[in-house]
Each structure stands twice: as structure tokens, then as C-alpha cells.
mmCIF file of C-alpha atoms in Angstrom:
data_model
loop_
_atom_site.group_PDB
_atom_site.id
_atom_site.type_symbol
_atom_site.label_atom_id
_atom_site.label_comp_id
_atom_site.label_asym_id
_atom_site.label_seq_id
_atom_site.Cartn_x
_atom_site.Cartn_y
_atom_site.Cartn_z
ATOM 1 C CA MET A 1 62.657 75.199 70.034
ATOM 2 C CA SER A 2 63.788 78.295 70.675
ATOM 3 C CA GLU A 3 66.381 79.751 68.416
ATOM 4 C CA GLN A 4 69.983 80.778 69.599
ATOM 5 C CA HIS A 5 70.483 84.225 68.474
ATOM 6 C CA ALA A 6 74.284 85.237 67.771
ATOM 7 C CA ASP A 7 74.802 87.030 70.974
ATOM 8 C CA GLY A 8 74.047 84.058 73.167
ATOM 9 C CA GLY A 9 69.959 85.360 73.847
ATOM 10 C CA LEU A 10 67.028 82.668 73.055
ATOM 11 C CA ILE A 11 64.575 83.627 70.793
ATOM 12 C CA VAL A 12 60.846 81.597 71.281
ATOM 13 C CA PRO A 13 59.074 80.051 68.188
ATOM 14 C CA PRO A 14 56.151 81.636 66.366
ATOM 15 C CA LEU A 15 53.542 80.160 68.246
ATOM 16 C CA LEU A 16 54.788 81.281 71.755
ATOM 17 C CA SER A 17 55.504 84.791 70.066
ATOM 18 C CA VAL A 18 51.832 84.869 69.286
ATOM 19 C CA CYS A 19 50.691 83.803 72.778
ATOM 20 C CA ALA A 20 53.032 86.614 74.626
ATOM 21 C CA ALA A 21 51.668 89.325 72.857
ATOM 22 C CA GLU A 22 48.299 88.169 74.207
ATOM 23 C CA LEU A 23 49.401 88.087 77.437
ATOM 24 C CA LEU A 24 51.000 91.519 77.813
ATOM 25 C CA GLY A 25 47.586 92.819 78.245
ATOM 26 C CA ARG A 26 47.828 90.815 81.647
ATOM 27 C CA VAL A 27 51.094 91.661 83.018
ATOM 28 C CA ASP A 28 49.471 93.146 86.076
ATOM 29 C CA ALA A 29 47.545 90.241 86.843
ATOM 30 C CA LEU A 30 50.045 87.592 86.705
ATOM 31 C CA ALA A 31 52.562 90.194 88.689
ATOM 32 C CA ASP A 32 49.861 89.740 91.518
ATOM 33 C CA ASP A 33 49.429 86.018 90.902
ATOM 34 C CA LEU A 34 53.341 85.702 90.623
ATOM 35 C CA PHE A 35 53.899 87.875 94.187
ATOM 36 C CA ARG A 36 51.070 86.011 95.849
ATOM 37 C CA ALA A 37 52.754 82.612 95.038
ATOM 38 C CA ILE A 38 56.358 83.572 95.902
ATOM 39 C CA THR A 39 55.381 85.586 98.985
ATOM 40 C CA THR A 40 53.228 81.987 100.056
ATOM 41 C CA GLU A 41 55.584 79.372 98.859
ATOM 42 C CA ILE A 42 59.038 81.068 99.995
ATOM 43 C CA ALA A 43 59.579 81.706 103.783
ATOM 44 C CA PRO A 44 62.155 84.100 103.367
ATOM 45 C CA TYR A 45 60.322 86.258 100.956
ATOM 46 C CA ALA A 46 57.221 85.536 103.420
ATOM 47 C CA ARG A 47 59.396 87.559 106.281
ATOM 48 C CA LEU A 48 60.538 90.456 104.272
ATOM 49 C CA SER A 49 59.436 93.885 105.248
ATOM 50 C CA ASP A 50 56.963 95.837 103.422
ATOM 51 C CA GLU A 51 59.102 97.815 101.733
ATOM 52 C CA ILE A 52 61.067 95.177 100.278
ATOM 53 C CA ARG A 53 57.792 93.065 99.734
ATOM 54 C CA ALA A 54 56.698 96.240 97.450
ATOM 55 C CA ASP A 55 59.902 96.066 95.594
ATOM 56 C CA VAL A 56 59.726 92.409 94.724
ATOM 57 C CA ARG A 57 55.966 93.346 93.376
ATOM 58 C CA ASP A 58 57.599 95.660 91.201
ATOM 59 C CA PHE A 59 60.337 93.792 90.054
ATOM 60 C CA ASN A 60 57.797 90.795 89.205
ATOM 61 C CA GLU A 61 56.017 93.068 87.121
ATOM 62 C CA ARG A 62 59.222 94.403 84.994
ATOM 63 C CA ASN A 63 60.548 91.177 84.635
ATOM 64 C CA LEU A 64 57.338 89.607 83.112
ATOM 65 C CA ARG A 65 57.103 92.488 80.826
ATOM 66 C CA GLU A 66 60.477 92.504 79.581
ATOM 67 C CA GLN A 67 60.243 88.772 79.212
ATOM 68 C CA LEU A 68 56.718 88.926 77.392
ATOM 69 C CA THR A 69 57.896 91.883 75.319
ATOM 70 C CA CYS A 70 60.867 90.037 73.752
ATOM 71 C CA MET A 71 58.903 86.849 73.183
ATOM 72 C CA ALA A 72 56.084 88.582 70.987
ATOM 73 C CA HIS A 73 58.668 90.665 68.660
ATOM 74 C CA ARG A 74 60.665 87.540 68.559
ATOM 75 C CA ARG A 75 63.914 89.033 70.047
ATOM 76 C CA PRO A 76 66.754 87.713 72.305
ATOM 77 C CA VAL A 77 64.867 87.296 75.724
ATOM 78 C CA ARG A 78 66.740 90.185 77.850
ATOM 79 C CA THR A 79 68.250 89.024 81.345
ATOM 80 C CA ASP A 80 68.559 93.159 82.521
ATOM 81 C CA ILE A 81 65.446 93.063 84.940
ATOM 82 C CA THR A 82 66.626 89.515 86.230
ATOM 83 C CA ARG A 83 70.073 90.888 86.938
ATOM 84 C CA GLN A 84 68.745 94.044 88.909
ATOM 85 C CA SER A 85 66.545 91.888 90.497
ATOM 86 C CA VAL A 86 69.132 89.335 91.637
ATOM 87 C CA ARG A 87 71.323 91.795 93.005
ATOM 88 C CA ARG A 88 68.694 93.572 94.952
ATOM 89 C CA ARG A 89 67.947 90.210 96.292
ATOM 90 C CA ALA A 90 71.467 89.311 97.282
ATOM 91 C CA THR A 91 72.176 92.695 98.819
ATOM 92 C CA GLN A 92 69.110 92.291 100.920
ATOM 93 C CA GLY A 93 70.312 88.793 102.304
ATOM 94 C CA VAL A 94 67.572 86.863 100.631
ATOM 95 C CA PRO A 95 69.193 83.155 100.465
ATOM 96 C CA LEU A 96 70.233 82.118 96.795
ATOM 97 C CA ASP A 97 68.005 79.008 97.169
ATOM 98 C CA ALA A 98 64.973 81.218 97.743
ATOM 99 C CA VAL A 99 66.214 83.320 94.663
ATOM 100 C CA LEU A 100 66.118 80.267 92.519
ATOM 101 C CA HIS A 101 62.633 79.327 93.820
ATOM 102 C CA ALA A 102 60.890 82.334 93.103
ATOM 103 C CA PHE A 103 62.385 82.595 89.319
ATOM 104 C CA ARG A 104 61.221 79.074 89.162
ATOM 105 C CA ILE A 105 57.802 80.065 90.196
ATOM 106 C CA GLY A 106 57.756 82.742 87.780
ATOM 107 C CA TYR A 107 58.679 80.438 84.712
ATOM 108 C CA ARG A 108 56.042 77.906 86.035
ATOM 109 C CA LEU A 109 53.243 80.480 85.875
ATOM 110 C CA MET A 110 54.387 82.005 82.524
ATOM 111 C CA ALA A 111 54.810 78.444 81.168
ATOM 112 C CA ASP A 112 51.410 77.180 82.145
ATOM 113 C CA THR A 113 49.624 80.441 80.980
ATOM 114 C CA LEU A 114 51.457 80.513 77.773
ATOM 115 C CA ILE A 115 50.948 76.561 76.934
ATOM 116 C CA ASP A 116 47.500 77.125 77.933
ATOM 117 C CA ARG A 117 46.911 79.958 75.329
ATOM 118 C CA ALA A 118 48.882 77.963 73.180
ATOM 119 C CA LYS A 119 46.329 74.863 73.028
ATOM 120 C CA LYS A 120 43.605 77.445 72.121
ATOM 121 C CA GLN A 121 45.477 78.478 68.613
ATOM 122 C CA PRO A 122 44.234 77.021 65.800
ATOM 123 C CA GLY A 123 45.841 74.225 64.359
ATOM 124 C CA THR A 124 48.075 73.844 66.803
ATOM 125 C CA THR A 125 49.664 70.250 67.222
ATOM 126 C CA MET A 126 50.819 68.147 70.200
ATOM 127 C CA ASP A 127 54.466 68.568 68.344
ATOM 128 C CA ASP A 128 53.637 72.362 68.397
ATOM 129 C CA ILE A 129 52.952 72.229 72.701
ATOM 130 C CA ALA A 130 55.975 70.133 73.263
ATOM 131 C CA GLN A 131 58.118 72.323 71.364
ATOM 132 C CA ALA A 132 56.814 75.762 73.144
ATOM 133 C CA SER A 133 57.034 73.846 76.789
ATOM 134 C CA MET A 134 60.724 73.125 75.913
ATOM 135 C CA SER A 135 61.434 76.608 74.785
ATOM 136 C CA VAL A 136 59.912 78.197 77.829
ATOM 137 C CA TRP A 137 62.370 75.337 79.963
ATOM 138 C CA SER A 138 65.293 76.591 78.070
ATOM 139 C CA LEU A 139 64.096 79.936 79.101
ATOM 140 C CA LEU A 140 64.202 78.742 82.799
ATOM 141 C CA ASP A 141 67.835 76.800 82.299
ATOM 142 C CA ALA A 142 69.149 80.122 81.314
ATOM 143 C CA ALA A 143 67.621 82.151 83.578
ATOM 144 C CA SER A 144 68.688 80.043 86.672
ATOM 145 C CA GLN A 145 72.559 80.029 85.245
ATOM 146 C CA THR A 146 72.197 83.691 85.544
ATOM 147 C CA VAL A 147 70.762 83.857 88.953
ATOM 148 C CA ASN A 148 73.485 81.925 90.050
ATOM 149 C CA ASP A 149 76.404 83.953 88.374
ATOM 150 C CA VAL A 150 74.956 87.306 89.373
ATOM 151 C CA TYR A 151 74.411 86.179 92.888
ATOM 152 C CA ARG A 152 77.855 85.060 93.509
ATOM 153 C CA ASP A 153 79.423 88.169 91.838
ATOM 154 C CA THR A 154 77.092 90.110 93.768
ATOM 155 C CA LEU A 155 78.870 88.657 97.333
ATOM 156 C CA VAL A 156 82.125 88.901 95.958
ATOM 157 C CA GLY A 157 81.289 92.446 95.391
ATOM 158 C CA LEU A 158 79.786 92.864 98.916
ATOM 159 C CA ALA A 159 82.323 91.064 100.488
ATOM 160 C CA ARG A 160 85.280 93.091 98.765
ATOM 161 C CA ALA A 161 83.180 96.374 99.751
ATOM 162 C CA ASP A 162 82.812 94.998 103.456
ATOM 163 C CA GLU A 163 86.904 94.528 103.441
ATOM 164 C CA LEU A 164 87.518 97.716 102.200
ATOM 165 C CA GLN A 165 85.220 99.122 104.676
ATOM 166 C CA ARG A 166 87.069 97.375 107.263
ATOM 167 C CA LEU A 167 90.610 98.203 106.441
ATOM 168 C CA LEU A 168 89.527 101.781 106.389
ATOM 169 C CA LEU A 169 88.301 101.515 110.037
ATOM 170 C CA LEU A 170 91.388 99.883 110.895
ATOM 171 C CA ASP A 171 93.833 102.545 109.268
ATOM 172 C CA ALA A 172 91.894 105.112 110.902
ATOM 173 C CA LEU A 173 92.216 103.758 114.502
ATOM 174 C CA LEU A 174 96.038 102.716 113.692
ATOM 175 C CA THR A 175 96.573 106.171 112.761
ATOM 176 C CA GLY A 176 94.666 108.093 115.386
ATOM 177 C CA LYS A 177 92.261 109.486 112.849
ATOM 178 C CA THR A 178 89.308 109.376 115.275
ATOM 179 C CA ALA A 179 87.408 111.788 113.027
ATOM 180 C CA ASP A 180 87.513 109.750 110.222
ATOM 181 C CA TRP A 181 86.747 106.625 112.393
ATOM 182 C CA ALA A 182 83.471 108.477 113.874
ATOM 183 C CA MET A 183 82.519 109.707 110.142
ATOM 184 C CA LEU A 184 83.173 106.246 108.667
ATOM 185 C CA GLY A 185 80.487 104.871 111.654
ATOM 186 C CA GLY A 186 83.365 102.690 113.245
ATOM 187 C CA THR A 187 82.131 100.395 115.502
ATOM 188 C CA ALA A 188 83.708 97.260 117.458
ATOM 189 C CA ALA A 189 81.202 95.081 115.796
ATOM 190 C CA SER A 190 82.456 96.198 112.391
ATOM 191 C CA LEU A 191 85.499 95.020 112.808
ATOM 192 C CA GLY A 192 84.839 91.792 114.358
ATOM 193 C CA LEU A 193 85.440 92.768 117.926
ATOM 194 C CA PRO A 194 83.402 92.793 121.061
ATOM 195 C CA GLU A 195 82.155 96.263 122.177
ATOM 196 C CA GLN A 196 84.343 96.321 125.611
ATOM 197 C CA GLY A 197 88.106 96.095 125.969
ATOM 198 C CA PRO A 198 90.679 95.182 127.283
ATOM 199 C CA TYR A 199 92.459 94.731 123.387
ATOM 200 C CA VAL A 200 95.907 94.450 122.780
ATOM 201 C CA CYS A 201 97.490 95.787 119.356
ATOM 202 C CA VAL A 202 100.207 93.683 117.749
ATOM 203 C CA VAL A 203 102.825 94.271 114.877
ATOM 204 C CA ALA A 204 104.091 91.156 113.378
ATOM 205 C CA GLU A 205 106.550 90.011 110.648
ATOM 206 C CA GLN A 206 103.766 88.117 109.012
ATOM 207 C CA SER A 207 102.610 88.115 105.530
ATOM 208 C CA ASP A 208 99.571 85.096 105.905
ATOM 209 C CA VAL A 209 96.687 86.768 107.431
ATOM 210 C CA THR A 210 94.816 83.905 107.414
ATOM 211 C CA ALA A 211 97.231 81.925 109.303
ATOM 212 C CA MET A 212 97.824 84.367 111.980
ATOM 213 C CA GLY A 213 93.788 85.162 112.392
ATOM 214 C CA GLN A 214 92.902 81.380 112.466
ATOM 215 C CA ALA A 215 95.827 80.582 114.989
ATOM 216 C CA LEU A 216 94.290 82.978 117.436
ATOM 217 C CA LEU A 217 90.431 81.574 116.458
ATOM 218 C CA ARG A 218 91.640 77.977 117.748
ATOM 219 C CA SER A 219 92.255 79.816 120.925
ATOM 220 C CA GLY A 220 89.491 81.471 121.419
ATOM 221 C CA LEU A 221 90.706 85.089 120.306
ATOM 222 C CA ARG A 222 88.934 87.577 117.848
ATOM 223 C CA SER A 223 91.415 89.504 116.240
ATOM 224 C CA ALA A 224 91.221 92.104 113.086
ATOM 225 C CA TRP A 225 94.151 92.586 110.746
ATOM 226 C CA ARG A 226 95.756 95.493 108.443
ATOM 227 C CA PRO A 227 98.157 93.972 105.878
ATOM 228 C CA ARG A 228 101.316 96.346 105.884
ATOM 229 C CA PRO A 229 104.559 96.422 103.747
ATOM 230 C CA ASP A 230 106.598 95.157 106.793
ATOM 231 C CA GLY A 231 103.952 92.687 107.816
ATOM 232 C CA LEU A 232 100.598 92.851 109.233
ATOM 233 C CA ALA A 233 99.438 95.193 112.278
ATOM 234 C CA GLY A 234 96.288 94.002 114.142
ATOM 235 C CA ILE A 235 93.830 94.460 117.234
ATOM 236 C CA ILE A 236 93.312 91.149 119.443
ATOM 237 C CA ALA A 237 90.402 90.870 121.940
ATOM 238 C CA LEU A 238 91.631 89.986 125.256
ATOM 239 C CA PRO A 239 89.532 86.923 126.147
ATOM 240 C CA GLU A 240 87.789 86.071 129.921
ATOM 241 C CA PRO A 241 89.443 83.038 131.543
ATOM 242 C CA ALA A 242 86.274 81.626 132.058
ATOM 243 C CA LEU A 243 85.384 81.773 128.395
ATOM 244 C CA VAL A 244 88.750 80.343 127.064
ATOM 245 C CA PRO A 245 89.132 76.213 127.832
ATOM 246 C CA GLY A 246 92.400 75.750 129.288
ATOM 247 C CA SER A 247 93.252 79.235 130.087
ATOM 248 C CA ALA A 248 92.307 79.632 134.004
ATOM 249 C CA HIS A 249 96.106 79.383 134.505
ATOM 250 C CA LEU A 250 97.113 82.069 131.824
ATOM 251 C CA PRO A 251 96.728 85.355 132.135
ATOM 252 C CA GLY A 252 94.795 87.145 129.154
ATOM 253 C CA PRO A 253 98.107 89.094 127.605
ATOM 254 C CA ALA A 254 100.465 85.907 128.548
ATOM 255 C CA MET A 255 97.869 83.895 126.450
ATOM 256 C CA VAL A 256 98.150 85.900 123.321
ATOM 257 C CA LEU A 257 101.863 86.553 123.797
ATOM 258 C CA ASP A 258 102.173 82.678 123.517
ATOM 259 C CA VAL A 259 99.596 82.187 120.824
ATOM 260 C CA VAL A 260 101.220 84.849 118.741
ATOM 261 C CA GLY A 261 104.667 83.655 119.475
ATOM 262 C CA GLY A 262 104.043 80.449 118.013
ATOM 263 C CA ALA A 263 102.143 81.718 114.769
ATOM 264 C CA VAL A 264 104.315 84.349 113.862
ATOM 265 C CA THR A 265 107.138 83.683 111.337
ATOM 266 C CA GLY A 266 109.356 86.476 112.277
ATOM 267 C CA ARG A 267 109.338 89.104 115.211
ATOM 268 C CA ALA A 268 106.484 90.499 116.625
ATOM 269 C CA GLY A 269 105.457 93.130 119.678
ATOM 270 C CA LEU A 270 102.675 93.457 121.909
ATOM 271 C CA SER A 271 101.526 96.431 123.367
ATOM 272 C CA PRO A 272 100.222 96.804 126.967
ATOM 273 C CA ALA A 273 96.435 96.185 127.216
ATOM 274 C CA TYR A 274 94.183 99.023 126.655
ATOM 275 C CA ILE A 275 90.183 99.451 127.235
ATOM 276 C CA ARG A 276 89.254 101.956 124.739
ATOM 277 C CA LEU A 277 89.365 101.076 120.517
ATOM 278 C CA ARG A 278 90.193 104.990 120.458
ATOM 279 C CA GLU A 279 93.698 104.143 121.957
ATOM 280 C CA SER A 280 94.690 101.795 119.387
ATOM 281 C CA ALA A 281 97.305 104.139 117.817
ATOM 282 C CA ASP A 282 99.390 104.717 121.134
ATOM 283 C CA ALA A 283 98.925 100.904 121.729
ATOM 284 C CA LEU A 284 100.421 100.698 117.876
ATOM 285 C CA ARG A 285 103.495 102.960 118.761
ATOM 286 C CA LEU A 286 104.355 100.481 121.865
ATOM 287 C CA ALA A 287 104.024 97.423 120.043
ATOM 288 C CA THR A 288 106.155 98.713 117.212
ATOM 289 C CA LEU A 289 108.979 99.446 119.772
ATOM 290 C CA ALA A 290 108.425 96.196 121.388
ATOM 291 C CA ARG A 291 108.764 94.481 118.154
ATOM 292 C CA ALA A 292 111.909 96.783 117.378
ATOM 293 C CA SER A 293 113.468 95.431 120.555
ATOM 294 C CA LEU A 294 114.292 92.110 119.081
ATOM 295 C CA PRO A 295 117.206 91.533 116.671
ATOM 296 C CA ALA A 296 116.177 91.267 113.187
ATOM 297 C CA GLY A 297 116.111 87.648 111.955
ATOM 298 C CA THR A 298 115.202 86.606 115.203
ATOM 299 C CA ARG A 299 111.742 84.710 115.676
ATOM 300 C CA GLY A 300 109.108 85.408 118.642
ATOM 301 C CA ALA A 301 106.761 87.831 120.253
ATOM 302 C CA VAL A 302 107.323 90.307 123.175
ATOM 303 C CA THR A 303 106.108 92.883 125.002
ATOM 304 C CA ILE A 304 108.219 96.359 125.853
ATOM 305 C CA ASP A 305 108.514 94.826 129.308
ATOM 306 C CA HIS A 306 110.672 91.903 127.952
ATOM 307 C CA ASP A 307 113.849 94.028 127.487
ATOM 308 C CA PRO A 308 112.894 97.610 128.845
ATOM 309 C CA ALA A 309 116.512 99.027 127.648
ATOM 310 C CA ALA A 310 116.279 97.478 124.502
ATOM 311 C CA ALA A 311 113.167 98.682 123.846
ATOM 312 C CA LEU A 312 114.516 102.303 124.989
ATOM 313 C CA VAL A 313 117.318 101.990 122.356
ATOM 314 C CA ALA A 314 114.578 100.876 119.330
ATOM 315 C CA ALA A 315 112.918 104.286 120.499
ATOM 316 C CA GLY A 316 115.844 106.123 119.900
ATOM 317 C CA PRO A 317 118.249 104.098 117.489
ATOM 318 C CA ASP A 318 120.061 106.939 115.654
ATOM 319 C CA LEU A 319 121.244 108.229 119.243
ATOM 320 C CA ALA A 320 121.780 104.689 120.805
ATOM 321 C CA LEU A 321 124.383 103.881 117.815
ATOM 322 C CA ARG A 322 126.210 106.924 117.923
ATOM 323 C CA MET A 323 126.744 106.229 121.765
ATOM 324 C CA ALA A 324 127.261 102.535 121.121
ATOM 325 C CA LEU A 325 130.012 103.182 118.821
ATOM 326 C CA THR A 326 131.650 105.610 121.386
ATOM 327 C CA LEU A 327 131.291 103.562 124.020
ATOM 328 C CA LEU A 328 132.662 100.361 122.250
ATOM 329 C CA GLY A 329 134.297 101.624 119.589
ATOM 330 C CA PRO A 330 138.133 100.607 121.195
ATOM 331 C CA VAL A 331 136.316 96.845 121.546
ATOM 332 C CA LEU A 332 135.240 96.909 117.899
ATOM 333 C CA ALA A 333 138.425 98.029 116.524
ATOM 334 C CA ALA A 334 140.565 95.281 118.330
ATOM 335 C CA PRO A 335 141.960 92.279 116.742
ATOM 336 C CA ASP A 336 139.939 89.995 118.782
ATOM 337 C CA ARG A 337 137.151 92.032 118.809
ATOM 338 C CA LYS A 338 134.317 89.068 118.071
ATOM 339 C CA ASP A 339 135.898 86.812 121.003
ATOM 340 C CA LEU A 340 135.373 90.175 123.279
ATOM 341 C CA MET A 341 132.036 90.911 121.984
ATOM 342 C CA GLU A 342 130.948 87.239 122.228
ATOM 343 C CA THR A 343 132.154 87.221 125.938
ATOM 344 C CA LEU A 344 130.570 90.646 126.987
ATOM 345 C CA THR A 345 127.266 89.683 125.185
ATOM 346 C CA ALA A 346 127.003 86.391 127.187
ATOM 347 C CA TRP A 347 128.259 88.261 130.405
ATOM 348 C CA LEU A 348 125.402 90.672 130.028
ATOM 349 C CA ASP A 349 122.777 88.061 129.422
ATOM 350 C CA SER A 350 123.883 85.969 132.054
ATOM 351 C CA ASP A 351 121.486 85.250 134.890
ATOM 352 C CA THR A 352 124.085 84.595 137.562
ATOM 353 C CA GLY A 353 127.102 86.468 135.987
ATOM 354 C CA SER A 354 129.087 83.204 136.617
ATOM 355 C CA THR A 355 132.360 83.089 134.598
ATOM 356 C CA THR A 356 132.507 79.253 135.080
ATOM 357 C CA GLU A 357 128.765 78.960 133.186
ATOM 358 C CA ILE A 358 129.717 81.337 130.769
ATOM 359 C CA ALA A 359 132.897 79.525 129.974
ATOM 360 C CA GLU A 360 130.565 76.286 129.455
ATOM 361 C CA SER A 361 128.559 78.291 127.011
ATOM 362 C CA LEU A 362 131.805 79.563 124.768
ATOM 363 C CA TYR A 363 133.294 76.369 125.317
ATOM 364 C CA CYS A 364 136.410 78.026 126.786
ATOM 365 C CA HIS A 365 137.995 78.318 130.106
ATOM 366 C CA ARG A 366 136.775 80.335 132.773
ATOM 367 C CA ASN A 367 140.124 82.436 133.121
ATOM 368 C CA THR A 368 139.530 83.102 129.276
ATOM 369 C CA VAL A 369 136.286 84.758 129.976
ATOM 370 C CA ARG A 370 137.975 87.006 132.909
ATOM 371 C CA ASN A 371 140.693 87.562 131.059
ATOM 372 C CA ARG A 372 138.531 88.959 127.988
ATOM 373 C CA LEU A 373 136.134 90.773 130.315
ATOM 374 C CA ASP A 374 139.150 92.535 132.125
ATOM 375 C CA ARG A 375 140.046 93.456 128.402
ATOM 376 C CA VAL A 376 136.655 94.921 127.635
ATOM 377 C CA SER A 377 137.057 96.970 131.068
ATOM 378 C CA ARG A 378 140.417 98.452 130.136
ATOM 379 C CA LEU A 379 139.458 99.295 126.494
ATOM 380 C CA THR A 380 136.096 100.996 127.401
ATOM 381 C CA GLY A 381 137.235 102.530 130.659
ATOM 382 C CA ARG A 382 134.169 101.180 132.210
ATOM 383 C CA SER A 383 134.152 99.296 135.384
ATOM 384 C CA LEU A 384 131.906 95.732 135.450
ATOM 385 C CA LEU A 385 131.216 96.456 138.894
ATOM 386 C CA ARG A 386 129.504 99.795 138.217
ATOM 387 C CA PRO A 387 125.832 99.674 137.944
ATOM 388 C CA ALA A 388 125.843 102.838 135.860
ATOM 389 C CA ASP A 389 128.533 101.420 133.407
ATOM 390 C CA VAL A 390 126.900 97.983 133.282
ATOM 391 C CA ALA A 391 123.781 99.635 131.986
ATOM 392 C CA ALA A 392 125.545 101.481 129.504
ATOM 393 C CA LEU A 393 127.521 98.363 128.512
ATOM 394 C CA TYR A 394 124.114 96.593 127.730
ATOM 395 C CA ALA A 395 122.429 99.600 125.928
ATOM 396 C CA GLY A 396 125.379 99.800 123.498
ATOM 397 C CA VAL A 397 125.371 96.287 123.076
ATOM 398 C CA ARG A 398 121.653 95.816 122.261
ATOM 399 C CA ALA A 399 122.002 98.933 119.938
ATOM 400 C CA LEU A 400 124.697 96.989 117.898
ATOM 401 C CA GLU A 401 122.427 93.911 117.978
ATOM 402 C CA LEU A 402 119.531 95.660 116.738
ATOM 403 C CA GLN A 403 121.302 97.360 113.712
ATOM 404 C CA PRO A 404 119.809 95.814 110.523
ATOM 405 C CA GLY A 405 121.866 93.557 108.749
#
């Protein structure tokens, strides 16, 4: 049987060493036979281009020569050429089962030829033949394990390279580096998106890319995502209503808003729809403003149209905060500031302005609501009947709400 070398390689018995040395002069013919068998028996190999088929033939010869040379000199059988060949086929898209089949054919051919030679050696016994056969099949077992390991590692490497390429393309789009996008050969297909828009850009406080992507896929939405320190930035292709079951009543942007809102774990902002992928950087800015228009710690997805005043405040947070502190400073300095701000906020958020409804939501009397609002008006010098003053108070309250912490 084969001997196990210290480095893990197998050394064939002397009988196979003699036979291998005799076969070295016939490597070209053996490689031709092997190539014909592989391209005849294995459909994926038969469909390869002429250039790749020539490459297969070359690797057949080199692999046979390496194997037989190691056997002839009774050295551990090397796997360098085997590894190169497997990496090449994995990169070319040849299925793993086809690659394994090709190696089995190669070892079957080599075993038949070596054993035929062994039988003709003087003094060879049946026990010698049995040991020689077992040695060749031990080599096949070791080669099969090598093929599996190298093929898997190659696919992992290719996936990482594809992911890196995808992230680089997304970075180029989302930062407006159109020259880099063009240089990298960027296409919508390389991001898994349709070639034609419309698209929306999304910025979300979410760390699980897989959960977000799967939530969208369940609704028939294709997307590409870029993890960032503050969450995720992504591009979602808007669907055609006819292609998404149950979406006929829900416009594309509204559907995306609904799905993202259900999947996100924090705040999310969506841009308006846009047509060209090269517009993604501008869309990202609007999506970021939309997310910033929601108070920290809340959960949901909005566009800038959800609360335009809050979006404007988010666009200039420093100026907005200064305005808020100047306008509402007297209220914030009052002993009952918590009650005053709670009542003012409830009134600004009310759909009707009804003091009765606000009182019910705050669990107090409606006269209490009126008194608090009158007090806010006196402290700020702003009338709750003047639209310009109400707008200023609304912006001030939103600016305070959007402050972190």
C-alpha cells in the first residue's frame, strides 16, 4: 500500500514506481486519451470554448506528468497542478461535480494503465496487484478531498471579490464619484438591480443587511446595500405594480416605505424616486435629511414630504437649534416648562386644534390646556392665531425634538 510521508503526501510502493517511470514516455498519448474521455463523458466540459478546452488538455498533461514523476521517484505525490486546475475550473464556472468526475476519469485511466503494466512485471503476485490498486485509489481519495477543499476556497474567494467590487461600485454611486463608477465598469446588473429606474435611496438605522434584503425580496423588491457606521445605505428598485402580487392598490414608493418601515429597527429615510443610478448621491442626501427629520430613538420610515418643516430643520440643525433656544428660551426657563412644552407640542401635532381632544390626551381639563397655551404665547411674544408665529413655534419644537440625547 501507499506510504504516508511526514508532510501528509502519499508514496506509492516500488512496483508502481517502476510502472510510472515506464509511462512517463507516454504522457502525451495518455493526456490525449484523458481529454477525449472527459469531453465525451462530461457535458459541462463538452460545452467549453475551444480556448478553455485547450487549457483543459494542457492541465491534463501537466497533472499526469507531475503525478507519474512523483511516483517514479517515490516522492510524496504533489498536488500543485491539481490545485491550479481546480481553481481555474471554479473560476470558469465548471460545476464541482463535473470537476470531480474529470479527476475520477483521470485516476481510472492512470490506474488501468499502471495495473496493466504491473501485471507484466516479472514475479508480480496477485497480492502485489491488489496493493498497487489500493495505492492508486488512495491517491484518488486524497485528490478528491483536495478538489473539494480548493473548489470551496476558490468560491469563497470569488464571493469576497464580488462583494468587494459591489461595495466599491455602491460607494462610487453614493458619493457621486461617477468617474470611479465608469472606471470600475459599473452597471445596474453588477449591483443586482434592473437597468432602468425608477429607484429610491434609503438610509436606515439597521445593522442586519440580510434581514433587510430578505424583507424586500419577499415583497418582490430588488435592492443593493452598503453597511456604514450609522447603519445601512441602499438603493431599491421600484416595482412595476403588475409584477408585484397584491401591489396594485399601493404605488411603488408607498410600497417601499411600508416594507422598509416594517423591517427597520430604528429610523429610516427614503429619497424621492429617481431614474438614473448616477443620481444616487443626490438621492442619498435627501434620504439622510428624511431620516434626520425623525427624533432619535423612534422607529419608522419617512420621506422628506412626511414633515417638510422637520426636514428643513434637519438641513440646518445648528441654526435651527439657535432659533429654537432664542424663541422658546423663556418657556424652557419657566418652572412649569415640562407641562408648557408638552401642551404646546400636543397642540402643534393636533389635527384639529381642539382643546378638548388635547386635554383628553394629556389627562387634564381643557381650561388647563388654554391657560398653558396662553402662557406660552405671553412668554414667547408669539400669537397662536398668526400663521407665521405658529410656523416659528413648530420649527422650534421640532429643532428641540431632533437634538440627540
